[in-house]
N, CA and C atoms as an extended XYZ file, in Angstrom:
471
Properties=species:S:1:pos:R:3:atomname:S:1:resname:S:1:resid:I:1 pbc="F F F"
N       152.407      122.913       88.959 N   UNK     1
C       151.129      123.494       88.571 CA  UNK     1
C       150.765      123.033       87.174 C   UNK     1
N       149.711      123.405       86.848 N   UNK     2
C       149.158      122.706       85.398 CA  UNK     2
C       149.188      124.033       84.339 C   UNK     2
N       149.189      124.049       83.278 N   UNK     3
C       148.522      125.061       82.461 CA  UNK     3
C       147.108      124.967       82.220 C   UNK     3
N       146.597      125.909       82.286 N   UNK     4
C       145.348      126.673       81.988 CA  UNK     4
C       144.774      126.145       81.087 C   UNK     4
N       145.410      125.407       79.657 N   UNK     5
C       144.514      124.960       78.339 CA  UNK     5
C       144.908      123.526       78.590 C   UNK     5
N       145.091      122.861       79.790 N   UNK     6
C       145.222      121.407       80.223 CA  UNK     6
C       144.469      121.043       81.319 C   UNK     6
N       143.884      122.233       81.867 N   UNK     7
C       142.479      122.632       83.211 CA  UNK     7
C       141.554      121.974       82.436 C   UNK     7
N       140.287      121.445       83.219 N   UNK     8
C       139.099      121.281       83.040 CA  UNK     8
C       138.581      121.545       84.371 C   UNK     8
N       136.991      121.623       83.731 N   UNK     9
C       136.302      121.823       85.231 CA  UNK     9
C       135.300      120.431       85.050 C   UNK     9
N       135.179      119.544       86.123 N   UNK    10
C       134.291      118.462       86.219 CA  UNK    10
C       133.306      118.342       87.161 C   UNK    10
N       132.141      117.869       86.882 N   UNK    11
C       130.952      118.072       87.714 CA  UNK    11
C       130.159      116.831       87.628 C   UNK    11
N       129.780      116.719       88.843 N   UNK    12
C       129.310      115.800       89.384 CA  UNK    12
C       127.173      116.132       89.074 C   UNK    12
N       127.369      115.911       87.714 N   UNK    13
C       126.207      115.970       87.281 CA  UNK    13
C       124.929      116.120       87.731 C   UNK    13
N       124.425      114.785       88.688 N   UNK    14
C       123.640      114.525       89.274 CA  UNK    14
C       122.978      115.547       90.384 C   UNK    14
N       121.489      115.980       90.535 N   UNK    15
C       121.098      116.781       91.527 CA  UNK    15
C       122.028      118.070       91.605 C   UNK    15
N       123.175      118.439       90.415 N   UNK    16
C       123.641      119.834       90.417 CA  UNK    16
C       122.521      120.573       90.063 C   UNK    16
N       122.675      122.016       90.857 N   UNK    17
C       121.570      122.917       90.331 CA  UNK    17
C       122.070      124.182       89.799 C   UNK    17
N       123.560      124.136       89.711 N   UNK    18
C       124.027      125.098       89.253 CA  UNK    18
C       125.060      124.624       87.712 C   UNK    18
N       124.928      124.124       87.191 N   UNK    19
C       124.808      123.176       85.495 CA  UNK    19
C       125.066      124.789       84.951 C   UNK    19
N       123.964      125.666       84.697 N   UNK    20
C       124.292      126.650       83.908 CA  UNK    20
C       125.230      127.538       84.133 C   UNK    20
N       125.122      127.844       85.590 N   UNK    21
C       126.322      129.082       85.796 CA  UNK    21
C       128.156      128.371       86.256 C   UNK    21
N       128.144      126.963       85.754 N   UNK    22
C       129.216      126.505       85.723 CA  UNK    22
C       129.671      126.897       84.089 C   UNK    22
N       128.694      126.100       82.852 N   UNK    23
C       128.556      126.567       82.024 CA  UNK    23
C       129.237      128.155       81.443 C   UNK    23
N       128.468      128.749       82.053 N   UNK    24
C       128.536      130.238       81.661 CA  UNK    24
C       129.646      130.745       82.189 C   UNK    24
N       130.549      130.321       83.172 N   UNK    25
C       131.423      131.018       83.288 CA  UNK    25
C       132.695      130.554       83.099 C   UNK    25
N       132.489      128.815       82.588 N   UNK    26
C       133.744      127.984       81.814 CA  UNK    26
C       133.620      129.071       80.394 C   UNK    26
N       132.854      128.912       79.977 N   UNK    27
C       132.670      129.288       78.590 CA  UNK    27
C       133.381      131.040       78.395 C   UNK    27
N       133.401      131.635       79.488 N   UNK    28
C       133.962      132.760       79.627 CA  UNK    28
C       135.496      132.573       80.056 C   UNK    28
N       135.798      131.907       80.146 N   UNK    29
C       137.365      131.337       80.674 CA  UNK    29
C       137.918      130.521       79.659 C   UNK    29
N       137.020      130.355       78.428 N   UNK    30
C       137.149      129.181       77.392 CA  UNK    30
C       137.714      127.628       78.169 C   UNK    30
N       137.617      127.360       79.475 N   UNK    31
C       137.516      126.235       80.294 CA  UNK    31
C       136.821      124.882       79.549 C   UNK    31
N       137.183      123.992       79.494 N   UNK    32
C       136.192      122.738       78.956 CA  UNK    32
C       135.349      122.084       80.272 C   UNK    32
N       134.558      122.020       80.120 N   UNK    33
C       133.687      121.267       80.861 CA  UNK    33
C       133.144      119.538       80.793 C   UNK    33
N       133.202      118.829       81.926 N   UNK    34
C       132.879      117.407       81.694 CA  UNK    34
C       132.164      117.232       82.661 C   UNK    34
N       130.619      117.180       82.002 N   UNK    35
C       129.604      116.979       82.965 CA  UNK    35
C       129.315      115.524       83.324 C   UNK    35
N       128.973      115.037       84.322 N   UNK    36
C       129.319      113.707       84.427 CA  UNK    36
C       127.633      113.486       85.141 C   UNK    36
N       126.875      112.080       84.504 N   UNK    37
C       125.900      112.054       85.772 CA  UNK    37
C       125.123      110.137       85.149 C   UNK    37
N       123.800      110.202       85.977 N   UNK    38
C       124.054      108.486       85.511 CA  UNK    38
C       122.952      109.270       84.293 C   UNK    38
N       122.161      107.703       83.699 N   UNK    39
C       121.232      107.768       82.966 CA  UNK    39
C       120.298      108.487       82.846 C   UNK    39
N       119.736      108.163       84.510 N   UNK    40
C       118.768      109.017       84.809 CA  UNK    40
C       118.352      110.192       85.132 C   UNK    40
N       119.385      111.109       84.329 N   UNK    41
C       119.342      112.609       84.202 CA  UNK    41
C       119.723      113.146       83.121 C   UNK    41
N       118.846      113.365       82.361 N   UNK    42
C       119.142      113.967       80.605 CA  UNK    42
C       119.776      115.498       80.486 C   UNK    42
N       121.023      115.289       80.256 N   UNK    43
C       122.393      116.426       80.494 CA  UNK    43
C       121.916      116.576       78.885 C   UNK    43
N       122.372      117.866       78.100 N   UNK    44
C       122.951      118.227       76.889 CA  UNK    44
C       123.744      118.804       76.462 C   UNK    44
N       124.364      118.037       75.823 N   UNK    45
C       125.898      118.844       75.391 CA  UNK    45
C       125.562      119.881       74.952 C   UNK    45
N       126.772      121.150       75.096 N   UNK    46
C       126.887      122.277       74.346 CA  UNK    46
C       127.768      122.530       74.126 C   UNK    46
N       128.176      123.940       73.600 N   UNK    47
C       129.621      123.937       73.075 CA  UNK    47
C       130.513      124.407       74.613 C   UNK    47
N       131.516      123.803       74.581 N   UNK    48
C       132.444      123.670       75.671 CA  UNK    48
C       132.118      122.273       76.712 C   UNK    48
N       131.020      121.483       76.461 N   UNK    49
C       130.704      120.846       77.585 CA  UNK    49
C       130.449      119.584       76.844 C   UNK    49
N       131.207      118.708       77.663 N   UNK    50
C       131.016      117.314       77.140 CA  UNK    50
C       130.312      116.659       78.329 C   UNK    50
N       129.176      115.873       77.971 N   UNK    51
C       128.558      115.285       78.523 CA  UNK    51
C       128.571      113.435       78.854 C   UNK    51
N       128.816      112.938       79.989 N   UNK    52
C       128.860      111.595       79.812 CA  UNK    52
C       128.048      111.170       81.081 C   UNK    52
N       127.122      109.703       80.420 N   UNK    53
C       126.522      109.225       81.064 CA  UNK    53
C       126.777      107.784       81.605 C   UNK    53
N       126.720      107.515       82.592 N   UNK    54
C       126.842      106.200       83.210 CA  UNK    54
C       125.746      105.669       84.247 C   UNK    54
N       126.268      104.332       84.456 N   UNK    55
C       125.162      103.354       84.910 CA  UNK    55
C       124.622      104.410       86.958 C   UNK    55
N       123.069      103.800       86.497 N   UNK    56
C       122.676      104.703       87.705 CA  UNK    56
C       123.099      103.619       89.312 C   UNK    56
N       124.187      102.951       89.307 N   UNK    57
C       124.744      102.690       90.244 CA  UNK    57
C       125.173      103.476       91.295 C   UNK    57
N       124.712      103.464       92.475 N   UNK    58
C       125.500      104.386       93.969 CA  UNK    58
C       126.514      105.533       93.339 C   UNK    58
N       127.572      104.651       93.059 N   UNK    59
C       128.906      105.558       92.855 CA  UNK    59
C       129.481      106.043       91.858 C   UNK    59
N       128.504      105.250       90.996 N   UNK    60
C       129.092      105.203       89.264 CA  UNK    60
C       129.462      106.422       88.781 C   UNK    60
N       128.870      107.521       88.957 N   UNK    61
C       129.444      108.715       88.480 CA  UNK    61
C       130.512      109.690       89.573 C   UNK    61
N       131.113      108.776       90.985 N   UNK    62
C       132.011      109.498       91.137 CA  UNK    62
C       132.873      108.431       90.965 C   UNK    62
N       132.706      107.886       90.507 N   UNK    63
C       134.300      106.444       90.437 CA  UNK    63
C       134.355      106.984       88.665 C   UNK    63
N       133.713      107.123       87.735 N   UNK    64
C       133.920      107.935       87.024 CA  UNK    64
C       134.971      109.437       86.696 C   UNK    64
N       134.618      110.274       87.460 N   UNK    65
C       134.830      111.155       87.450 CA  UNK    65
C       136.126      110.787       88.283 C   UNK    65
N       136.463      110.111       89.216 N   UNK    66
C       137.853      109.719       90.483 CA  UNK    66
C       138.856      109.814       89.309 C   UNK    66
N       138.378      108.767       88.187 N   UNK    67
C       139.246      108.052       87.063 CA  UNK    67
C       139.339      108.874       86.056 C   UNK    67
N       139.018      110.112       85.694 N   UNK    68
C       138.903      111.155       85.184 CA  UNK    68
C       139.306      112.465       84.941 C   UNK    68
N       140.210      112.494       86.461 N   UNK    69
C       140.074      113.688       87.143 CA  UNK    69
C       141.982      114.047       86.711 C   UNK    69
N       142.392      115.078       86.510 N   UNK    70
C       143.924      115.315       87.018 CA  UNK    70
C       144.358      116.551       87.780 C   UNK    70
N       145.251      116.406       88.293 N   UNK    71
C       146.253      117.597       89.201 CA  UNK    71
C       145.953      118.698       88.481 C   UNK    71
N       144.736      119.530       89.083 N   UNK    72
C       144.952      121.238       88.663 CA  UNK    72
C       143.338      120.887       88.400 C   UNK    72
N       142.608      119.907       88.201 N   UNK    73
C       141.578      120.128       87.889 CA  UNK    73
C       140.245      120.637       88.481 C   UNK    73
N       139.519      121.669       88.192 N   UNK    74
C       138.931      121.529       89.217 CA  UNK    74
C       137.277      120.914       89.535 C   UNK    74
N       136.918      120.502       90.051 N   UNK    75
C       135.715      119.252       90.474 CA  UNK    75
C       134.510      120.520       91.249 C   UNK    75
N       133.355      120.318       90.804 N   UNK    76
C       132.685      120.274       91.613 CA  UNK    76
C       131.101      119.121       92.424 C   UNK    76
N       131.417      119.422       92.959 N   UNK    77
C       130.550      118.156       93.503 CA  UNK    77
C       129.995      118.457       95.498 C   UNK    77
N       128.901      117.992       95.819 N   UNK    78
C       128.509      118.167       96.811 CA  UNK    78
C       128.808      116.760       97.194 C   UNK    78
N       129.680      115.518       97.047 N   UNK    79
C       129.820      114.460       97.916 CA  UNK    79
C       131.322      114.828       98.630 C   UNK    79
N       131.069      114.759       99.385 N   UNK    80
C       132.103      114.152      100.271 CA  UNK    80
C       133.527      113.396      100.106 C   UNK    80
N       132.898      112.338      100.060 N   UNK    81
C       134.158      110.667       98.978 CA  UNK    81
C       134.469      111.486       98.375 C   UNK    81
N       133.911      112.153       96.850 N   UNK    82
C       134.637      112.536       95.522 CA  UNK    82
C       135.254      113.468       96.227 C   UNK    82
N       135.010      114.478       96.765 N   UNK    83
C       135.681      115.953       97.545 CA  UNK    83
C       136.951      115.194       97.847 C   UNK    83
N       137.336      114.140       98.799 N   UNK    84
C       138.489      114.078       99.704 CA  UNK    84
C       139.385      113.025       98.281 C   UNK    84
N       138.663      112.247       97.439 N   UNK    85
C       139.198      111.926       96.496 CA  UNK    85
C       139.620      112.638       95.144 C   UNK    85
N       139.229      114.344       94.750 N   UNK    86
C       139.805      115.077       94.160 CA  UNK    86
C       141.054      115.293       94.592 C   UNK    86
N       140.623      116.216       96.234 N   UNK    87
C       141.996      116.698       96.763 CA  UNK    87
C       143.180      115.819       96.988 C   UNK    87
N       142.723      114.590       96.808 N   UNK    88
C       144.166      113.891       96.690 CA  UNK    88
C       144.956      113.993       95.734 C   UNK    88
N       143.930      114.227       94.474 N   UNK    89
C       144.744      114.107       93.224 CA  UNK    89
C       144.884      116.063       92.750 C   UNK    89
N       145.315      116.815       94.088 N   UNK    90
C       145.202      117.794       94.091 CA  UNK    90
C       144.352      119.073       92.799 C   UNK    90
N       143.211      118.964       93.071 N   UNK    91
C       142.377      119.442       92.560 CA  UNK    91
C       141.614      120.548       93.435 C   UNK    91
N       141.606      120.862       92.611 N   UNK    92
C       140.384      122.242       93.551 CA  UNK    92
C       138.804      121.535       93.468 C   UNK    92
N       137.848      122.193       94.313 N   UNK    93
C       136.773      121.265       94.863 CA  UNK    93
C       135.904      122.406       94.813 C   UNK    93
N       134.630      122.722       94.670 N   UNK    94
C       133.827      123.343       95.007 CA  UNK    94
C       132.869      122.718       95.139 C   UNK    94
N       131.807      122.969       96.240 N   UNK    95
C       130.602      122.507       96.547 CA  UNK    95
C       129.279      123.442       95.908 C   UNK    95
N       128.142      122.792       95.129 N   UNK    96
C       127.288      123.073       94.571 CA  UNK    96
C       126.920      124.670       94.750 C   UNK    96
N       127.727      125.108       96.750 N   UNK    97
C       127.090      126.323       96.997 CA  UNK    97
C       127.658      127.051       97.082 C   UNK    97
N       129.203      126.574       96.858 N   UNK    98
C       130.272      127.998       96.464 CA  UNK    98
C       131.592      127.661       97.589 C   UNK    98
N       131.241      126.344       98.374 N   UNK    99
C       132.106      126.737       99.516 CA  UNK    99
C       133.217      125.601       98.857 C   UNK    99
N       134.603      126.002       99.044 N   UNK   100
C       135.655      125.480       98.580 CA  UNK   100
C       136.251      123.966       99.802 C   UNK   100
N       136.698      122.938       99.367 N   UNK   101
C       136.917      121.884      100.374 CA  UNK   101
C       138.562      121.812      100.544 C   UNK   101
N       138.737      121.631      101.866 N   UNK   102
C       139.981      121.808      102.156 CA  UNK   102
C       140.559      120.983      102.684 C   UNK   102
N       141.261      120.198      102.470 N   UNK   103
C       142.120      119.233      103.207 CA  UNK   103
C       141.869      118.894      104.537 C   UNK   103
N       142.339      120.175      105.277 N   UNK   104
C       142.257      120.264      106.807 CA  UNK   104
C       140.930      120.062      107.157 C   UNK   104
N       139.676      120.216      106.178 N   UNK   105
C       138.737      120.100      106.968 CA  UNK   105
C       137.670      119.009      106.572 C   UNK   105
N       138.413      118.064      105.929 N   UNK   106
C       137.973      116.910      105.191 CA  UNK   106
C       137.769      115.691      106.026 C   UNK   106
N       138.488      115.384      107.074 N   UNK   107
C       138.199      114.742      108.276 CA  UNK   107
C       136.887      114.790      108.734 C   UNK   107
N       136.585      116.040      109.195 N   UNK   108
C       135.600      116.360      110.212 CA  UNK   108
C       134.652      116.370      109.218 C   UNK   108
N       134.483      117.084      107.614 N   UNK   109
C       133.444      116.311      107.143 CA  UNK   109
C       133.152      114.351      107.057 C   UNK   109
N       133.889      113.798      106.809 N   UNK   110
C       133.972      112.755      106.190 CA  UNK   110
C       133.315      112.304      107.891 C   UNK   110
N       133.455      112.269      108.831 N   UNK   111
C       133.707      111.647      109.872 CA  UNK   111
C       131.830      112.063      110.399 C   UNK   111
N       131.441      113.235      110.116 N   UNK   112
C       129.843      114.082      109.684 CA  UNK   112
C       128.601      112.830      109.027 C   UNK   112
N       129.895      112.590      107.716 N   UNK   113
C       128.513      112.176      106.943 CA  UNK   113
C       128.383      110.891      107.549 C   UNK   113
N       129.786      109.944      108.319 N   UNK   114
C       129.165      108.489      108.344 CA  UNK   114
C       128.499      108.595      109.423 C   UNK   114
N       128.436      109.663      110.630 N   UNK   115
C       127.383      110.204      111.608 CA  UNK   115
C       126.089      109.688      111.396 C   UNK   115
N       125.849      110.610      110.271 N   UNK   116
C       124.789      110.608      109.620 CA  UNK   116
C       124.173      109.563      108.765 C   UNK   116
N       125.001      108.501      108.096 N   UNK   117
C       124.725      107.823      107.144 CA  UNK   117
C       124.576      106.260      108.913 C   UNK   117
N       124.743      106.164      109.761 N   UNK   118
C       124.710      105.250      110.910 CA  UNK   118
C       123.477      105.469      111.484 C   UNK   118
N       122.630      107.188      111.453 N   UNK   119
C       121.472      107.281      111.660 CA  UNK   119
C       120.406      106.795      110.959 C   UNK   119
N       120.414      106.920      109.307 N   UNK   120
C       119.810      106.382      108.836 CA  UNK   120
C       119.662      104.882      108.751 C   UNK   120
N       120.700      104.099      108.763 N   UNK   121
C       120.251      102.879      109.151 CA  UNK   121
C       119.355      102.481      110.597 C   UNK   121
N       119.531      103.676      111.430 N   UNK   122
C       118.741      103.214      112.569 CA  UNK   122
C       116.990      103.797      112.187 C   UNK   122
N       116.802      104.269      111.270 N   UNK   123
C       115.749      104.350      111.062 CA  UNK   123
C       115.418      106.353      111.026 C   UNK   123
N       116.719      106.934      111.303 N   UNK   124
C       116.132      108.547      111.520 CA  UNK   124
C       116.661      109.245      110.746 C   UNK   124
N       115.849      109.583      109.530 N   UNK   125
C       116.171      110.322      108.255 CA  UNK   125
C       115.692      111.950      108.883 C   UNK   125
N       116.574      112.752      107.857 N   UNK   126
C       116.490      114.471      108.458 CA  UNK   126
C       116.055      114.969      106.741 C   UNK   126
N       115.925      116.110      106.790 N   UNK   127
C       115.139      116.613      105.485 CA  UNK   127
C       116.108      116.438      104.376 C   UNK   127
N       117.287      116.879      104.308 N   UNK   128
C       117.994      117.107      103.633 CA  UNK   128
C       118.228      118.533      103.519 C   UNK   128
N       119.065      118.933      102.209 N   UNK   129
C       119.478      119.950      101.772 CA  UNK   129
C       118.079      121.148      101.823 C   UNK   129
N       118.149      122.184      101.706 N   UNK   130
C       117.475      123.163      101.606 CA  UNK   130
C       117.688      123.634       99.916 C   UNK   130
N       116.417      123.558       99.255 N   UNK   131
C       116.779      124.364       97.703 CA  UNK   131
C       117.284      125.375       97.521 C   UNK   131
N       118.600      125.108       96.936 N   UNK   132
C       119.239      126.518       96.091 CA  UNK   132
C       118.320      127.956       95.953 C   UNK   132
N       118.563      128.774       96.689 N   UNK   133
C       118.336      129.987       96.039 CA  UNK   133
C       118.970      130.581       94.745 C   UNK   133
N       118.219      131.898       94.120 N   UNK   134
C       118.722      132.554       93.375 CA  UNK   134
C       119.955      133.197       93.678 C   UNK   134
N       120.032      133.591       95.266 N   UNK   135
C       121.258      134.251       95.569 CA  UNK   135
C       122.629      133.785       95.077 C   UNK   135
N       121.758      132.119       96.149 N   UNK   136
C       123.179      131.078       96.222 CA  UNK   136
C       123.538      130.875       94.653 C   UNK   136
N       122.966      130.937       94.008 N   UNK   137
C       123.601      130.214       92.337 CA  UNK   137
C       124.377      131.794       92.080 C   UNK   137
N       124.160      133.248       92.334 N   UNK   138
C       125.014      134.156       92.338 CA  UNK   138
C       125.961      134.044       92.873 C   UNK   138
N       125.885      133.566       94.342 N   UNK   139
C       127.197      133.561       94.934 CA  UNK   139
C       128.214      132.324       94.412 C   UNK   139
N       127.774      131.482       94.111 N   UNK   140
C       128.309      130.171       93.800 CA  UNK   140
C       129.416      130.557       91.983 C   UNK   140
N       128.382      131.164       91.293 N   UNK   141
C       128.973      131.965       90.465 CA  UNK   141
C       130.375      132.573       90.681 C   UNK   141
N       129.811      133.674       91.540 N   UNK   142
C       131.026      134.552       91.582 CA  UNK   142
C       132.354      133.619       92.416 C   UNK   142
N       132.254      133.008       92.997 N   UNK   143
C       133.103      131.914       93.880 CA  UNK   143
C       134.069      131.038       93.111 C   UNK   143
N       133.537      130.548       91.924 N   UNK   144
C       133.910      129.674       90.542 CA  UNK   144
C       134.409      131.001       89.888 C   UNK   144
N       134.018      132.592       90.077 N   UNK   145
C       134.728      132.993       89.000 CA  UNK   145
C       136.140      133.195       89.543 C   UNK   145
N       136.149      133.606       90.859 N   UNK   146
C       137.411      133.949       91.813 CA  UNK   146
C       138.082      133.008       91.832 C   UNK   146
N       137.898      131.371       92.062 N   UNK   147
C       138.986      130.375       91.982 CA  UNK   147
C       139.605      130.388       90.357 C   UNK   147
N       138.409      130.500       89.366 N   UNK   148
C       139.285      130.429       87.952 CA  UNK   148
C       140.132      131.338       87.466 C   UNK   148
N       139.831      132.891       88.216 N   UNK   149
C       140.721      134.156       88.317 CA  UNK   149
C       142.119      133.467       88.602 C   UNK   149
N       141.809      133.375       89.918 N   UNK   150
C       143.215      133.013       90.739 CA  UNK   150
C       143.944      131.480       90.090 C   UNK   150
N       143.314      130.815       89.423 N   UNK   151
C       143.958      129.724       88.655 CA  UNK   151
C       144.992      130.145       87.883 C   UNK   151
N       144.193      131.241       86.538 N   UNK   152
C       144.643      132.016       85.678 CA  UNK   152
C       145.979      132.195       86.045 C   UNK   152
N       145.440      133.664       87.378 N   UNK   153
C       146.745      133.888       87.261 CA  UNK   153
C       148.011      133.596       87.944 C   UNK   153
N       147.920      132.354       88.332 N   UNK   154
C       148.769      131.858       89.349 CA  UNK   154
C       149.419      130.456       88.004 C   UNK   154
N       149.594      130.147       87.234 N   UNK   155
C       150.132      129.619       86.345 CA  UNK   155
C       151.293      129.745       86.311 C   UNK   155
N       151.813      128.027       86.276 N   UNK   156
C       153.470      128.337       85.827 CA  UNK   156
C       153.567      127.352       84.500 C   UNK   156
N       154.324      127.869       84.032 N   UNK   157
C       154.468      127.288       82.252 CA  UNK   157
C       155.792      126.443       82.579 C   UNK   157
């Protein structure tokens, strides 16, 4: 296991909509934060949160963050790739909406998106995501506060 003041939480910058209440509740955990996203999204540092920007290439900010990342850390991010490439480097994962990624069920996503990513080359795009509610950034909250609880107190020195 890792210690607690060797944790970070890392985020997959880009199209996050929950930036503040990651924020707000590292900062209550005294957690460091490393917001990660390309150019083309003007992040600002604050206190606890380091901000880095990279090239607006496809992957650039999760091959970033891949190279970034260590055992205990925890990631959040709504891709996929980075998800099954945290948990390798055993990390905890949360998705933008609170739901935690799990090994066992990393297959059947991964196997989802190239579904999906084979449609679009045939020409049949779907809406996408549905905008974040107010709820969801509560629930997503409280979800990040329960994994950093249980981080806490599950520590071995």
């Amino acid at each position: 296991m890792v210690r607690s003041q060797e944790r970070k939480i890392v985020v997959d910058g880009d199209a996050c909509p929950v930036k503040q209440e990651i924020n707000t509740v590292a900062r209550s955990f005294g957690i460091p934060v490393l917001m990660v996203s390309s150019y083309d999204h003007v992040l600002k540092a604050e206190e606890g949160v380091t901000v880095v920007q990279v090239d607006r290439g496809a992957d650039s900010a999760d091959l970033y963050i891949a190279n970034h990342i260590s055992a205990g850390d925890v990631v959040i991010t709504q891709d996929y790739g980075l998800a099954a490439l945290a948990l390798g480097k055993r990390c905890r994962v949360l998705s933008n909406r609170g739901q935690e990624y799990e090994d066992s069920k990393m297959d059947f996503m991964l196997e989802g998106r190239h579904a999906r990513a084979v449609e679009r080359r045939r020409g049949h795009y779907s809406k996408g995501p549905k905008a974040i509610t107010a709820e969801e950034k509560i629930y997503f909250q409280h979800k990040l506060t329960k994994l950093l609880t249980f981080l806490q107190e599950n520590v071995q020195l």
